[in-house]
mmCIF file of N, CA, C and O in Angstrom:
data_model
loop_
_atom_site.group_PDB
_atom_site.id
_atom_site.type_symbol
_atom_site.label_atom_id
_atom_site.label_comp_id
_atom_site.label_asym_id
_atom_site.label_seq_id
_atom_site.Cartn_x
_atom_site.Cartn_y
_atom_site.Cartn_z
ATOM 1 N N MET A 290 23.475 61.783 5.271
ATOM 2 C CA MET A 290 24.668 61.640 4.151
ATOM 3 C C MET A 290 24.634 60.771 3.662
ATOM 4 O O MET A 290 25.966 61.138 2.738
ATOM 5 N N HIS A 291 23.522 59.829 4.116
ATOM 6 C CA HIS A 291 24.444 58.403 2.501
ATOM 7 C C HIS A 291 24.029 59.230 1.181
ATOM 8 O O HIS A 291 24.344 58.918 0.606
ATOM 9 N N TYR A 292 22.344 59.845 1.751
ATOM 10 C CA TYR A 292 21.907 60.738 0.103
ATOM 11 C C TYR A 292 23.323 61.736 -0.807
ATOM 12 O O TYR A 292 23.750 61.790 -1.524
ATOM 13 N N LEU A 293 23.203 61.824 -0.013
ATOM 14 C CA LEU A 293 25.520 63.208 -0.155
ATOM 15 C C LEU A 293 25.642 62.566 -0.845
ATOM 16 O O LEU A 293 26.586 63.049 -1.723
ATOM 17 N N LYS A 294 26.738 61.565 0.464
ATOM 18 C CA LYS A 294 27.147 61.245 -0.922
ATOM 19 C C LYS A 294 27.196 60.101 -2.423
ATOM 20 O O LYS A 294 28.388 59.802 -2.868
ATOM 21 N N ALA A 295 26.211 59.719 -2.193
ATOM 22 C CA ALA A 295 25.530 58.884 -3.026
ATOM 23 C C ALA A 295 25.137 60.749 -4.375
ATOM 24 O O ALA A 295 25.688 60.536 -5.449
ATOM 25 N N VAL A 296 24.898 61.412 -4.412
ATOM 26 C CA VAL A 296 25.080 62.307 -4.765
ATOM 27 C C VAL A 296 26.302 62.941 -5.218
ATOM 28 O O VAL A 296 26.497 63.353 -6.563
ATOM 29 N N ILE A 297 27.172 62.779 -4.322
ATOM 30 C CA ILE A 297 29.097 63.545 -4.824
ATOM 31 C C ILE A 297 29.136 62.294 -5.329
ATOM 32 O O ILE A 297 30.000 62.472 -7.368
ATOM 33 N N LYS A 298 28.592 61.039 -5.587
ATOM 34 C CA LYS A 298 30.329 59.786 -5.624
ATOM 35 C C LYS A 298 29.524 60.161 -7.651
ATOM 36 O O LYS A 298 29.834 60.368 -8.565
ATOM 37 N N GLU A 299 27.252 60.149 -8.154
ATOM 38 C CA GLU A 299 26.914 60.354 -8.693
ATOM 39 C C GLU A 299 27.911 62.178 -9.802
ATOM 40 O O GLU A 299 27.187 61.527 -11.888
ATOM 41 N N ALA A 300 27.748 63.118 -8.948
ATOM 42 C CA ALA A 300 28.312 63.854 -9.724
ATOM 43 C C ALA A 300 30.050 63.766 -10.312
ATOM 44 O O ALA A 300 30.299 64.034 -11.916
ATOM 45 N N LEU A 301 30.520 62.704 -10.436
ATOM 46 C CA LEU A 301 31.723 63.097 -10.611
ATOM 47 C C LEU A 301 31.854 61.421 -11.554
ATOM 48 O O LEU A 301 32.659 61.862 -11.563
ATOM 49 N N ARG A 302 30.287 60.879 -11.217
ATOM 50 C CA ARG A 302 30.490 59.692 -12.592
ATOM 51 C C ARG A 302 30.245 59.948 -13.454
ATOM 52 O O ARG A 302 31.277 60.139 -14.512
ATOM 53 N N LEU A 303 29.330 61.872 -14.305
ATOM 54 C CA LEU A 303 28.824 62.850 -15.119
ATOM 55 C C LEU A 303 29.605 62.965 -14.709
ATOM 56 O O LEU A 303 30.538 63.220 -16.296
ATOM 57 N N TYR A 304 30.545 63.899 -14.177
ATOM 58 C CA TYR A 304 30.873 65.258 -14.516
ATOM 59 C C TYR A 304 32.670 64.974 -13.766
ATOM 60 O O TYR A 304 33.152 65.483 -13.074
ATOM 61 N N PRO A 305 33.620 63.620 -14.700
ATOM 62 C CA PRO A 305 35.150 63.722 -13.762
ATOM 63 C C PRO A 305 35.872 64.936 -12.989
ATOM 64 O O PRO A 305 35.769 65.468 -14.834
ATOM 65 N N SER A 306 36.032 64.967 -12.424
ATOM 66 C CA SER A 306 37.446 66.230 -12.705
ATOM 67 C C SER A 306 38.368 66.125 -13.364
ATOM 68 O O SER A 306 39.144 67.150 -13.736
ATOM 69 N N VAL A 307 39.299 64.568 -13.931
ATOM 70 C CA VAL A 307 40.306 64.981 -14.700
ATOM 71 C C VAL A 307 39.432 63.557 -15.617
ATOM 72 O O VAL A 307 38.868 62.273 -15.093
ATOM 73 N N PRO A 308 39.281 64.382 -17.393
ATOM 74 C CA PRO A 308 38.810 63.022 -18.336
ATOM 75 C C PRO A 308 39.837 62.020 -18.542
ATOM 76 O O PRO A 308 38.841 60.869 -19.150
ATOM 77 N N SER A 309 40.553 61.824 -18.054
ATOM 78 C CA SER A 309 41.587 61.240 -18.532
ATOM 79 C C SER A 309 43.137 60.785 -17.494
ATOM 80 O O SER A 309 43.201 61.057 -17.346
ATOM 81 N N LEU A 310 43.029 59.665 -16.987
ATOM 82 C CA LEU A 310 43.950 59.144 -15.606
ATOM 83 C C LEU A 310 45.657 59.288 -16.783
ATOM 84 O O LEU A 310 46.027 59.780 -17.640
ATOM 85 N N ILE A 311 46.350 58.765 -15.545
ATOM 86 C CA ILE A 311 48.174 59.137 -15.809
ATOM 87 C C ILE A 311 47.932 58.000 -16.962
ATOM 88 O O ILE A 311 47.623 57.300 -16.525
ATOM 89 N N PRO A 312 48.756 58.255 -18.296
ATOM 90 C CA PRO A 312 48.861 56.373 -19.011
ATOM 91 C C PRO A 312 49.583 55.588 -18.208
ATOM 92 O O PRO A 312 50.277 55.366 -16.996
ATOM 93 N N ARG A 313 48.746 54.866 -18.852
ATOM 94 C CA ARG A 313 50.271 53.026 -18.293
ATOM 95 C C ARG A 313 50.770 52.329 -19.435
ATOM 96 O O ARG A 313 50.186 52.597 -20.051
ATOM 97 N N ILE A 314 51.335 51.866 -18.683
ATOM 98 C CA ILE A 314 52.208 51.298 -19.865
ATOM 99 C C ILE A 314 52.233 49.386 -19.370
ATOM 100 O O ILE A 314 52.324 49.553 -18.128
ATOM 101 N N SER A 315 51.758 48.819 -20.165
ATOM 102 C CA SER A 315 51.436 46.808 -19.554
ATOM 103 C C SER A 315 52.914 45.646 -20.381
ATOM 104 O O SER A 315 54.045 46.497 -20.137
ATOM 105 N N SER A 316 53.061 45.666 -18.750
ATOM 106 C CA SER A 316 54.201 44.675 -18.272
ATOM 107 C C SER A 316 53.932 43.772 -19.241
ATOM 108 O O SER A 316 54.857 42.907 -18.934
ATOM 109 N N GLN A 317 53.204 42.624 -19.734
ATOM 110 C CA GLN A 317 52.968 41.683 -21.041
ATOM 111 C C GLN A 317 52.545 41.767 -21.222
ATOM 112 O O GLN A 317 51.176 42.652 -22.390
ATOM 113 N N ASP A 318 52.297 40.900 -22.535
ATOM 114 C CA ASP A 318 51.311 40.881 -23.869
ATOM 115 C C ASP A 318 50.262 40.646 -23.178
ATOM 116 O O ASP A 318 49.782 39.561 -22.763
ATOM 117 N N VAL A 319 49.116 40.941 -24.054
ATOM 118 C CA VAL A 319 47.929 40.696 -23.177
ATOM 119 C C VAL A 319 46.904 41.423 -23.774
ATOM 120 O O VAL A 319 46.923 41.072 -25.475
ATOM 121 N N LYS A 320 45.522 39.941 -24.432
ATOM 122 C CA LYS A 320 44.659 39.753 -25.777
ATOM 123 C C LYS A 320 43.780 39.823 -24.160
ATOM 124 O O LYS A 320 42.779 38.988 -23.729
ATOM 125 N N THR A 321 43.444 41.450 -24.957
ATOM 126 C CA THR A 321 41.493 41.242 -24.463
ATOM 127 C C THR A 321 41.045 42.268 -25.082
ATOM 128 O O THR A 321 40.909 43.237 -25.973
ATOM 129 N N ASN A 322 39.357 41.416 -24.937
ATOM 130 C CA ASN A 322 38.587 42.189 -26.588
ATOM 131 C C ASN A 322 38.853 41.635 -27.700
ATOM 132 O O ASN A 322 38.700 42.212 -28.515
ATOM 133 N N GLY A 323 39.384 40.673 -27.779
ATOM 134 C CA GLY A 323 39.540 40.017 -28.935
ATOM 135 C C GLY A 323 41.554 41.141 -29.376
ATOM 136 O O GLY A 323 41.328 41.783 -31.214
ATOM 137 N N TYR A 324 41.422 42.265 -29.052
ATOM 138 C CA TYR A 324 42.434 42.710 -28.951
ATOM 139 C C TYR A 324 43.941 42.863 -28.511
ATOM 140 O O TYR A 324 44.012 41.510 -27.095
ATOM 141 N N HIS A 325 45.466 42.841 -29.104
ATOM 142 C CA HIS A 325 46.213 41.823 -28.195
ATOM 143 C C HIS A 325 47.053 43.198 -28.136
ATOM 144 O O HIS A 325 47.544 44.237 -29.095
ATOM 145 N N ILE A 326 47.657 43.612 -26.923
ATOM 146 C CA ILE A 326 48.277 44.664 -26.722
ATOM 147 C C ILE A 326 49.806 44.006 -26.442
ATOM 148 O O ILE A 326 49.089 42.824 -25.746
ATOM 149 N N LYS A 327 50.964 44.550 -26.559
ATOM 150 C CA LYS A 327 52.234 44.093 -26.252
ATOM 151 C C LYS A 327 52.554 44.707 -25.337
ATOM 152 O O LYS A 327 52.162 46.148 -24.601
ATOM 153 N N ALA A 328 53.925 44.058 -24.754
ATOM 154 C CA ALA A 328 54.392 44.506 -23.735
ATOM 155 C C ALA A 328 54.852 45.771 -23.477
ATOM 156 O O ALA A 328 55.496 45.905 -24.567
ATOM 157 N N ASN A 329 54.365 46.438 -23.113
ATOM 158 C CA ASN A 329 55.660 48.085 -23.403
ATOM 159 C C ASN A 329 54.229 49.295 -24.268
ATOM 160 O O ASN A 329 55.104 49.826 -24.284
ATOM 161 N N THR A 330 53.729 48.438 -24.193
ATOM 162 C CA THR A 330 52.852 48.714 -24.197
ATOM 163 C C THR A 330 51.668 50.653 -24.099
ATOM 164 O O THR A 330 51.123 50.276 -22.804
ATOM 165 N N GLN A 331 51.979 51.726 -24.394
ATOM 166 C CA GLN A 331 51.630 52.837 -22.886
ATOM 167 C C GLN A 331 49.877 53.215 -23.845
ATOM 168 O O GLN A 331 49.536 53.000 -25.044
ATOM 169 N N GLY A 332 49.077 52.991 -23.256
ATOM 170 C CA GLY A 332 47.244 53.471 -23.123
ATOM 171 C C GLY A 332 46.777 54.598 -22.129
ATOM 172 O O GLY A 332 47.744 54.388 -21.376
ATOM 173 N N ILE A 333 45.866 54.984 -22.493
ATOM 174 C CA ILE A 333 45.414 55.613 -21.190
ATOM 175 C C ILE A 333 44.030 55.029 -20.618
ATOM 176 O O ILE A 333 42.921 55.129 -22.203
ATOM 177 N N VAL A 334 42.981 55.737 -19.765
ATOM 178 C CA VAL A 334 41.597 55.353 -19.593
ATOM 179 C C VAL A 334 40.741 57.016 -19.447
ATOM 180 O O VAL A 334 41.171 57.667 -19.244
ATOM 181 N N ASN A 335 40.233 56.610 -20.581
ATOM 182 C CA ASN A 335 39.181 57.585 -21.016
ATOM 183 C C ASN A 335 37.532 57.524 -19.931
ATOM 184 O O ASN A 335 37.150 56.463 -19.424
ATOM 185 N N VAL A 336 38.607 57.896 -18.773
ATOM 186 C CA VAL A 336 37.576 57.949 -17.689
ATOM 187 C C VAL A 336 35.848 58.755 -18.016
ATOM 188 O O VAL A 336 34.505 58.536 -17.719
ATOM 189 N N TRP A 337 35.059 59.360 -18.329
ATOM 190 C CA TRP A 337 34.679 60.380 -19.404
ATOM 191 C C TRP A 337 33.721 59.311 -20.032
ATOM 192 O O TRP A 337 32.134 59.215 -18.982
ATOM 193 N N ASN A 338 34.151 58.922 -20.642
ATOM 194 C CA ASN A 338 33.461 57.960 -21.703
ATOM 195 C C ASN A 338 32.809 56.550 -20.301
ATOM 196 O O ASN A 338 31.759 55.577 -20.754
ATOM 197 N N ILE A 339 33.775 55.745 -19.853
ATOM 198 C CA ILE A 339 33.667 55.171 -18.672
ATOM 199 C C ILE A 339 32.695 55.226 -17.542
ATOM 200 O O ILE A 339 31.325 54.293 -18.029
ATOM 201 N N GLY A 340 32.404 56.434 -17.707
ATOM 202 C CA GLY A 340 31.272 56.915 -16.971
ATOM 203 C C GLY A 340 30.486 56.915 -17.530
ATOM 204 O O GLY A 340 28.873 57.108 -16.728
ATOM 205 N N ARG A 341 30.153 57.258 -18.726
ATOM 206 C CA ARG A 341 28.985 56.971 -19.754
ATOM 207 C C ARG A 341 28.526 55.833 -20.145
ATOM 208 O O ARG A 341 27.542 55.799 -21.039
ATOM 209 N N GLU A 342 29.076 54.304 -20.053
ATOM 210 C CA GLU A 342 28.494 53.794 -21.545
ATOM 211 C C GLU A 342 27.774 52.842 -20.509
ATOM 212 O O GLU A 342 27.672 52.454 -18.940
ATOM 213 N N PRO A 343 26.460 52.787 -20.937
ATOM 214 C CA PRO A 343 25.363 52.252 -20.092
ATOM 215 C C PRO A 343 25.967 50.229 -19.967
ATOM 216 O O PRO A 343 25.004 50.090 -18.136
ATOM 217 N N LYS A 344 26.882 49.648 -19.840
ATOM 218 C CA LYS A 344 27.280 47.769 -20.341
ATOM 219 C C LYS A 344 27.673 48.637 -18.644
ATOM 220 O O LYS A 344 27.567 47.577 -17.609
ATOM 221 N N SER A 345 28.879 50.011 -17.692
ATOM 222 C CA SER A 345 29.541 49.413 -16.762
ATOM 223 C C SER A 345 28.187 50.701 -15.607
ATOM 224 O O SER A 345 28.799 50.513 -14.980
ATOM 225 N N ILE A 346 27.375 50.733 -16.006
ATOM 226 C CA ILE A 346 26.010 51.429 -14.821
ATOM 227 C C ILE A 346 25.726 50.631 -14.434
ATOM 228 O O ILE A 346 24.867 49.361 -14.662
ATOM 229 N N VAL A 347 25.778 49.815 -12.628
ATOM 230 C CA VAL A 347 25.270 49.477 -12.444
ATOM 231 C C VAL A 347 23.219 49.269 -11.575
ATOM 232 O O VAL A 347 23.118 51.372 -11.356
#
């Protein structure tokens, strides 16, 4: 069962069921990676791209 669970997780990492998550709204001003994001700014997380980012693969 451990192998099956790992295979399912890997398949979902490469082919997520939803390519983008629900839009998020920042609750306060934030500075991240050199970008200034103001409060009440809407952003969308691209799950498909995160799953393929070499830096995020453990």
